[in-house]
Coordinates of C-alpha atoms and ligand atoms in Angstrom, one line a residue:
M6 CA -58.0 64.7 191.1
F7 CA -54.4 65.8 190.7
Q8 CA -53.1 63.2 188.3
Q9 CA -54.3 64.9 185.1
L10 CA -52.9 68.2 186.1
D11 CA -50.3 69.7 183.8
A12 CA -47.0 71.0 185.2
P13 CA -47.5 74.6 186.6
A14 CA -45.5 77.3 184.9
K15 CA -42.6 78.3 187.0
D16 CA -42.3 81.9 188.3
P17 CA -39.4 83.3 186.2
I18 CA -38.0 85.5 189.0
L19 CA -38.3 82.9 191.8
S20 CA -36.8 80.2 189.6
L21 CA -33.8 82.5 189.0
T22 CA -33.2 82.5 192.8
V23 CA -33.1 78.7 192.8
A24 CA -30.6 78.7 189.9
Y25 CA -28.5 81.2 191.7
R26 CA -28.5 79.2 194.9
E27 CA -27.4 76.1 193.0
D28 CA -24.5 77.9 191.3
A29 CA -21.2 76.9 193.2
R30 CA -19.1 79.8 191.9
E31 CA -17.9 82.1 194.7
D32 CA -18.0 85.3 192.8
K33 CA -21.6 84.8 191.5
L34 CA -23.9 87.9 191.6
D35 CA -27.7 87.9 192.2
L36 CA -29.3 90.9 190.7
G37 CA -32.7 89.2 190.1
I38 CA -35.2 89.3 192.9
G39 CA -36.4 92.8 194.0
V40 CA -35.1 93.3 197.5
Y41 CA -32.8 96.1 198.7
R42 CA -29.4 95.0 200.0
D43 CA -26.9 96.9 202.0
S44 CA -23.1 97.0 201.2
Q45 CA -22.7 93.7 203.0
G46 CA -25.3 92.1 200.8
H47 CA -28.0 91.9 203.6
T48 CA -31.6 92.9 203.4
P49 CA -31.6 94.6 206.9
V50 CA -34.4 95.0 209.4
M51 CA -34.6 98.8 209.7
Q52 CA -33.8 100.1 213.2
A53 CA -37.1 102.0 213.4
V54 CA -38.9 98.7 212.6
R55 CA -36.9 96.7 215.1
S56 CA -37.6 99.3 217.9
A57 CA -41.3 99.3 217.0
A58 CA -41.5 95.5 216.9
L59 CA -39.8 95.3 220.4
T60 CA -42.2 97.8 221.9
L61 CA -45.1 96.0 220.3
A62 CA -44.0 92.6 221.7
D63 CA -43.8 94.3 225.1
Q64 CA -47.1 96.2 225.0
Q65 CA -49.5 94.1 222.9
D66 CA -51.9 92.3 225.2
S67 CA -54.0 90.4 222.7
K68 CA -53.7 88.5 219.5
G69 CA -57.5 88.7 219.0
Y70 CA -58.8 89.2 215.5
V71 CA -58.8 92.7 214.0
G72 CA -61.6 93.6 211.5
L73 CA -62.0 92.8 207.8
A74 CA -60.3 96.1 206.9
G75 CA -57.3 95.2 209.1
N76 CA -55.7 97.8 211.4
E77 CA -57.8 100.9 211.1
R78 CA -55.2 103.1 212.7
F79 CA -52.8 102.0 210.0
N80 CA -55.4 102.7 207.4
D81 CA -55.9 106.3 208.6
L82 CA -52.2 107.0 209.0
M83 CA -51.4 105.6 205.5
S84 CA -54.1 107.6 203.8
Q85 CA -53.1 110.8 205.6
F86 CA -49.5 110.1 204.8
L87 CA -50.2 109.7 201.1
L88 CA -53.0 112.2 200.5
A89 CA -52.5 114.9 203.2
G90 CA -52.9 118.3 201.5
T91 CA -55.2 117.1 198.8
S92 CA -59.0 117.3 198.6
A93 CA -58.9 113.5 198.0
L94 CA -58.2 112.7 201.7
A95 CA -61.8 113.6 202.7
R96 CA -63.3 111.4 199.9
S97 CA -61.0 108.3 200.4
A98 CA -61.4 105.0 202.2
T99 CA -58.7 102.5 202.9
I100 CA -58.3 98.8 203.7
Q101 CA -55.1 97.2 204.9
T102 CA -54.0 94.3 202.6
P103 CA -51.4 91.6 202.5
G104 CA -48.8 93.7 200.6
A105 CA -49.5 95.7 197.5
S106 CA -50.1 92.3 195.9
G107 CA -53.2 92.0 198.1
A108 CA -54.2 95.6 197.3
L109 CA -53.9 94.9 193.5
R110 CA -56.1 91.9 193.9
M111 CA -58.8 93.6 196.1
L112 CA -58.9 96.7 193.8
G113 CA -59.0 94.4 190.7
E114 CA -61.9 92.5 192.2
L115 CA -63.6 95.8 193.0
I116 CA -63.2 97.0 189.4
A117 CA -64.6 93.6 188.2
Y118 CA -67.6 93.9 190.5
A119 CA -68.3 97.6 189.7
K120 CA -67.6 97.4 186.0
P121 CA -67.3 93.8 184.7
N122 CA -66.5 94.9 181.1
A123 CA -63.7 97.2 182.2
T124 CA -60.3 96.9 180.4
V125 CA -57.2 97.5 182.5
W126 CA -54.3 99.1 180.6
I127 CA -50.8 98.3 181.7
S128 CA -47.5 99.7 180.5
R129 CA -45.4 97.7 178.1
P130 CA -43.5 96.3 179.9
S131 CA -45.0 96.3 183.4
Y132 CA -44.6 94.6 186.8
V133 CA -44.7 90.9 186.1
N134 CA -47.7 90.3 188.3
H135 CA -50.0 93.1 187.0
Q136 CA -51.4 91.1 184.1
P137 CA -51.9 87.8 186.0
V138 CA -53.6 89.5 188.9
M139 CA -56.0 91.6 186.8
E140 CA -56.8 88.5 184.6
A141 CA -57.4 86.5 187.7
C142 CA -60.1 89.1 188.6
G143 CA -61.7 88.4 185.2
L144 CA -60.6 91.7 183.7
E145 CA -59.4 92.2 180.1
V146 CA -55.8 93.5 180.1
R147 CA -54.3 95.6 177.3
E148 CA -50.9 97.4 177.0
Y149 CA -50.0 101.0 176.2
P150 CA -46.5 101.8 174.8
Y151 CA -44.1 102.9 177.5
F152 CA -40.4 102.0 177.4
D153 CA -38.3 103.1 174.4
P154 CA -35.6 100.4 174.0
D155 CA -33.3 102.9 172.2
T156 CA -33.3 105.7 174.7
K157 CA -34.0 103.4 177.7
L158 CA -36.5 106.2 178.8
V159 CA -40.3 106.5 178.5
N160 CA -41.7 107.4 175.1
E161 CA -44.1 109.8 176.7
A162 CA -45.5 111.0 173.3
A163 CA -46.4 107.5 172.2
M164 CA -47.8 106.7 175.6
L165 CA -50.1 109.8 175.6
E166 CA -51.1 109.2 172.0
S167 CA -52.2 105.7 172.9
L168 CA -54.2 106.9 176.0
R169 CA -56.4 109.0 173.7
Q170 CA -58.3 105.9 172.9
L171 CA -59.3 105.3 176.5
G172 CA -62.9 106.0 177.8
P173 CA -65.2 105.5 180.7
D174 CA -64.9 101.7 180.6
D175 CA -61.1 101.8 180.9
V176 CA -58.8 101.7 183.9
L177 CA -55.2 103.0 183.5
L178 CA -52.7 101.2 185.7
L179 CA -49.7 103.5 186.4
H180 CA -46.5 103.0 188.5
G181 CA -46.4 105.8 191.1
C182 CA -42.6 106.0 190.9
C183 CA -39.6 103.8 190.3
H184 CA -41.2 101.9 187.4
N185 CA -40.7 98.1 187.7
P186 CA -39.0 96.7 185.7
T187 CA -37.6 99.6 183.6
G188 CA -36.6 102.2 186.2
A189 CA -37.9 104.9 183.7
D190 CA -40.5 107.2 185.2
I191 CA -42.8 109.7 183.6
S192 CA -42.3 113.4 184.0
M193 CA -44.7 115.7 186.0
A194 CA -45.8 117.2 182.6
T195 CA -47.0 113.7 181.6
W196 CA -48.8 113.2 185.0
Q197 CA -50.5 116.5 184.2
A198 CA -51.4 115.4 180.7
I199 CA -52.8 112.1 182.0
A200 CA -55.0 114.1 184.4
D201 CA -56.3 116.2 181.5
L202 CA -57.0 113.1 179.4
A203 CA -58.8 111.3 182.3
E204 CA -60.9 114.4 182.9
Q205 CA -61.9 114.7 179.3
Q206 CA -62.3 111.0 178.6
G207 CA -63.5 109.6 181.9
F208 CA -61.1 106.7 182.4
V209 CA -60.0 105.9 186.0
P210 CA -56.3 105.9 187.0
F211 CA -55.1 103.1 189.2
V212 CA -51.7 104.0 190.8
D213 CA -49.4 101.2 192.1
L214 CA -47.0 102.8 194.6
A215 CA -44.5 100.2 195.7
Y216 CA -41.3 102.2 196.0
Q217 CA -42.2 105.5 197.6
G218 CA -39.0 107.0 199.0
F219 CA -36.7 105.0 196.8
G220 CA -36.8 107.4 193.8
D221 CA -36.1 111.0 194.8
N222 CA -37.8 111.4 198.1
L223 CA -41.2 110.6 199.7
D224 CA -43.0 113.7 198.5
A225 CA -41.5 113.8 195.0
D226 CA -42.3 110.1 194.6
A227 CA -46.0 110.6 195.5
A228 CA -46.4 113.9 193.5
G229 CA -47.9 112.3 190.4
L230 CA -50.4 110.3 192.5
R231 CA -51.3 113.5 194.5
L232 CA -51.9 115.5 191.3
L233 CA -54.3 112.9 190.0
A234 CA -56.0 112.5 193.4
E235 CA -56.5 116.3 193.7
R236 CA -58.0 116.7 190.2
L237 CA -60.0 113.6 189.5
P238 CA -63.2 112.2 191.0
E239 CA -62.1 108.6 191.1
V240 CA -58.6 107.1 191.6
L241 CA -57.5 103.7 192.9
V242 CA -54.2 103.3 194.8
A243 CA -52.3 100.1 195.8
V244 CA -49.5 100.8 198.3
S245 CA -46.7 98.6 199.5
C246 CA -44.7 98.9 202.8
S247 CA -42.5 96.0 201.6
K248 CA -39.6 98.1 200.3
N249 CA -39.7 101.4 202.1
F250 CA -40.3 99.8 205.6
G251 CA -38.3 96.7 204.7
L252 CA -41.3 94.6 205.7
Y253 CA -41.4 92.3 202.8
R254 CA -42.4 89.0 204.5
E255 CA -44.8 90.7 206.9
R256 CA -47.1 91.4 203.9
T257 CA -48.1 94.9 204.6
G258 CA -49.9 97.2 202.2
A259 CA -53.1 99.2 201.6
A260 CA -55.8 99.6 199.0
I261 CA -57.2 103.1 198.8
V262 CA -60.4 104.0 197.0
I263 CA -60.8 107.7 196.1
G264 CA -64.4 108.5 195.1
A265 CA -66.3 111.6 194.0
T266 CA -67.7 111.6 197.5
Q267 CA -66.8 110.0 200.8
A268 CA -70.0 107.9 200.5
D269 CA -68.8 106.5 197.2
A270 CA -65.4 105.7 198.6
L271 CA -66.9 104.0 201.6
R272 CA -69.1 101.8 199.4
G273 CA -65.9 100.8 197.6
K274 CA -64.3 100.0 200.9
G275 CA -67.3 98.0 202.0
H276 CA -67.2 95.8 198.9
M277 CA -63.5 95.2 199.3
Q278 CA -64.1 94.0 202.9
R279 CA -66.8 91.7 201.5
I280 CA -64.3 90.4 198.9
A281 CA -61.5 90.1 201.5
R282 CA -63.9 88.0 203.7
A283 CA -64.2 85.5 200.9
T284 CA -60.5 85.5 200.2
Y285 CA -58.2 85.7 203.3
T286 CA -60.8 87.3 205.7
M287 CA -58.3 89.7 207.2
P288 CA -54.7 90.7 206.7
P289 CA -51.9 89.9 209.1
D290 CA -51.5 92.6 211.7
H291 CA -47.8 92.6 212.7
G292 CA -46.4 94.8 209.9
A293 CA -49.3 97.2 209.9
A294 CA -49.0 97.6 213.7
I295 CA -45.3 98.4 213.3
V296 CA -45.9 100.9 210.5
A297 CA -48.7 102.6 212.5
M298 CA -46.4 102.9 215.6
I299 CA -43.6 104.4 213.5
L300 CA -45.9 106.9 211.7
E301 CA -47.4 108.2 215.0
N302 CA -44.2 108.5 217.0
D303 CA -42.1 111.5 216.1
A304 CA -38.8 109.9 217.1
L305 CA -39.4 106.6 215.4
K306 CA -40.7 108.4 212.3
Q307 CA -37.6 110.5 212.1
Q308 CA -35.4 107.4 212.5
W309 CA -37.3 105.7 209.7
L310 CA -37.1 108.8 207.4
D311 CA -33.3 108.9 208.0
E312 CA -32.9 105.2 207.2
L313 CA -35.0 105.4 204.1
Q314 CA -33.2 108.5 202.9
A315 CA -29.9 106.6 203.4
M316 CA -31.1 103.7 201.3
Q317 CA -32.3 106.1 198.5
A318 CA -29.0 107.9 198.6
R319 CA -27.1 104.6 198.4
I320 CA -29.0 103.5 195.3
Q321 CA -28.3 106.8 193.6
R322 CA -24.6 106.5 194.5
L323 CA -24.5 103.0 193.0
R324 CA -26.2 104.3 189.9
Q325 CA -23.5 107.0 189.5
Q326 CA -20.7 104.6 190.1
L327 CA -22.1 102.2 187.5
V328 CA -22.2 105.0 184.9
A329 CA -18.6 106.0 185.8
E330 CA -17.3 102.4 185.5
F331 CA -19.2 101.7 182.4
R332 CA -17.9 104.9 180.8
S333 CA -14.3 104.1 181.4
A334 CA -14.6 100.3 180.6
S335 CA -16.6 100.8 177.4
D336 CA -15.2 104.2 176.4
S337 CA -18.8 105.3 175.7
H338 CA -21.8 106.9 177.2
R339 CA -24.2 104.2 176.2
F340 CA -24.8 103.1 179.8
D341 CA -25.6 106.6 181.1
Y342 CA -29.2 105.7 181.4
F343 CA -28.5 103.9 184.7
A344 CA -28.3 107.4 186.3
E345 CA -31.5 108.6 184.6
H346 CA -33.5 105.7 186.1
R347 CA -35.0 105.7 189.6
G348 CA -35.5 103.1 192.2
M349 CA -34.2 99.6 192.4
F350 CA -34.4 98.5 188.8
S351 CA -33.1 99.2 185.3
V352 CA -34.0 97.4 182.1
T353 CA -30.8 97.1 180.1
G354 CA -32.2 95.6 176.9
L355 CA -30.1 92.4 177.0
S356 CA -31.4 89.7 174.7
A357 CA -32.6 86.4 176.1
E358 CA -29.4 84.9 174.8
Q359 CA -27.2 87.5 176.5
T360 CA -29.1 87.0 179.7
Q361 CA -28.5 83.3 179.5
Q362 CA -24.8 83.8 178.7
L363 CA -24.5 86.2 181.6
S364 CA -25.6 83.6 184.1
A365 CA -24.0 80.5 182.4
E366 CA -20.6 82.1 181.7
Q367 CA -20.3 85.0 184.1
G368 CA -22.4 83.9 187.1
V369 CA -24.4 87.1 187.0
Y370 CA -28.2 86.6 187.4
V371 CA -30.6 89.2 186.0
V372 CA -34.3 88.8 185.1
G373 CA -35.4 88.1 181.5
G374 CA -35.4 91.3 179.4
G375 CA -32.2 92.3 181.3
R376 CA -33.7 93.8 184.4
V377 CA -30.9 94.5 186.9
N378 CA -31.7 95.1 190.5
V379 CA -29.2 98.0 191.1
A380 CA -30.2 97.9 194.8
G381 CA -28.9 94.3 195.0
L382 CA -25.4 95.4 194.1
S383 CA -22.6 96.3 196.5
E384 CA -19.9 98.9 195.8
D385 CA -17.2 96.2 195.4
R386 CA -19.2 94.2 192.8
I387 CA -19.7 97.0 190.3
G388 CA -16.6 96.1 188.4
K389 CA -17.8 92.5 188.1
L390 CA -21.2 93.6 186.7
V391 CA -19.5 95.9 184.2
S392 CA -17.0 93.4 182.9
A393 CA -19.7 90.7 182.7
F394 CA -22.0 92.9 180.7
L395 CA -19.3 93.9 178.2
A396 CA -18.2 90.2 177.9
V397 CA -21.6 89.3 176.6
G398 CA -21.6 92.1 174.1
A399 CA -23.9 94.6 175.9
Ligands
PLP25 C1 -44.8 97.5 191.0 C2 -45.1 96.6 192.1 N1 -46.3 96.4 192.6 C3 -46.6 95.6 193.6 C4 -45.6 94.8 194.1 C5 -45.9 93.8 195.2 O1 -45.5 94.3 196.5 P1 -45.8 93.5 197.8 O2 -44.6 92.8 198.3 O3 -46.1 94.7 198.8 O4 -46.9 92.6 197.6 C6 -44.3 94.9 193.7 C7 -43.2 94.1 194.2 O5 -42.2 93.8 193.7 C8 -44.0 95.8 192.6 O6 -42.8 96.0 192.1

């Protein structure tokens, strides 16, 4: 059965990790895979998570199955956390999923079931897994213009112009904040304009919120999503707890369906449960139980908020330092975009050749297209990154 199989394509980001591991140079620098690192280069377990996990280990008296929608307490808390204050909360329904990846898949499958001919529009470029997941659901995927390689910001005019062609058979996939890979986010005026277009043309926004709290703050990072949720009858949301709770390997996320009515949303939820049953049946509970415990305990929640805020502030500080060091080393302002970007990543526009040179000659590993994980840097390695970039002609 397996002899005639062709060799599977390697995941570009995961293969970068292997190449980095095999590099013997002591001063090598891994800015590839998307995890937050502290100044010691560790991806820490947050203290609030550790405390909740210890309490859980002490108090949990059963490992019996949970339901198809996962931990319903987590589901309620997550939807309240995201949608509180909007009319959408009362017409939403949520399932817990294995990470935002699981949410993308469940929501993609739901779209394919509800509207098999739908086209999902993704930004150019977008998160590397958006297209494969949506295509695996049998959906057509097309791109809308997004990143301007000259300004390193979003070309909002071109984006909005392109969205004018969307109609009721289209789903618009948006990054809630901290766009991956570019780091360039849309303004509130553009969120507003998207809501206007969706209202007029009938397309459905699908917001992927994987970095809430890493951009400006929890509320600001969800403001675009809340605006759409308040105004539009139907919105889909994929949420990740991987980054903002540091729960990467616990595979914790949520898929939220916002419908014109609660009954519509619950039908969507029911179908996602049916689809989950035929996929993984139910998600792992550990991460969701931890998140639920944090969100409903004032002291733990405050501790988590403080830790998250410290991570956000550290990323912003690294961005400012990068700009300062680039300015003095290059005697130019051409790297100022690092401070305009939000979240873990920035696309730098390095060519494939420069990216290759960067790893081969400088021992600095970044993703194709020149995506740098700023949150993978430590303060004492900024100089290394700056000199490596200038050495390859960035
Ligand atoms: C935009 C985006 N969506 C979804 C995901 C998947 O997140 P998770 O680890 O929760 O599956 C990521 C992870 O890198 C991401 O960047």
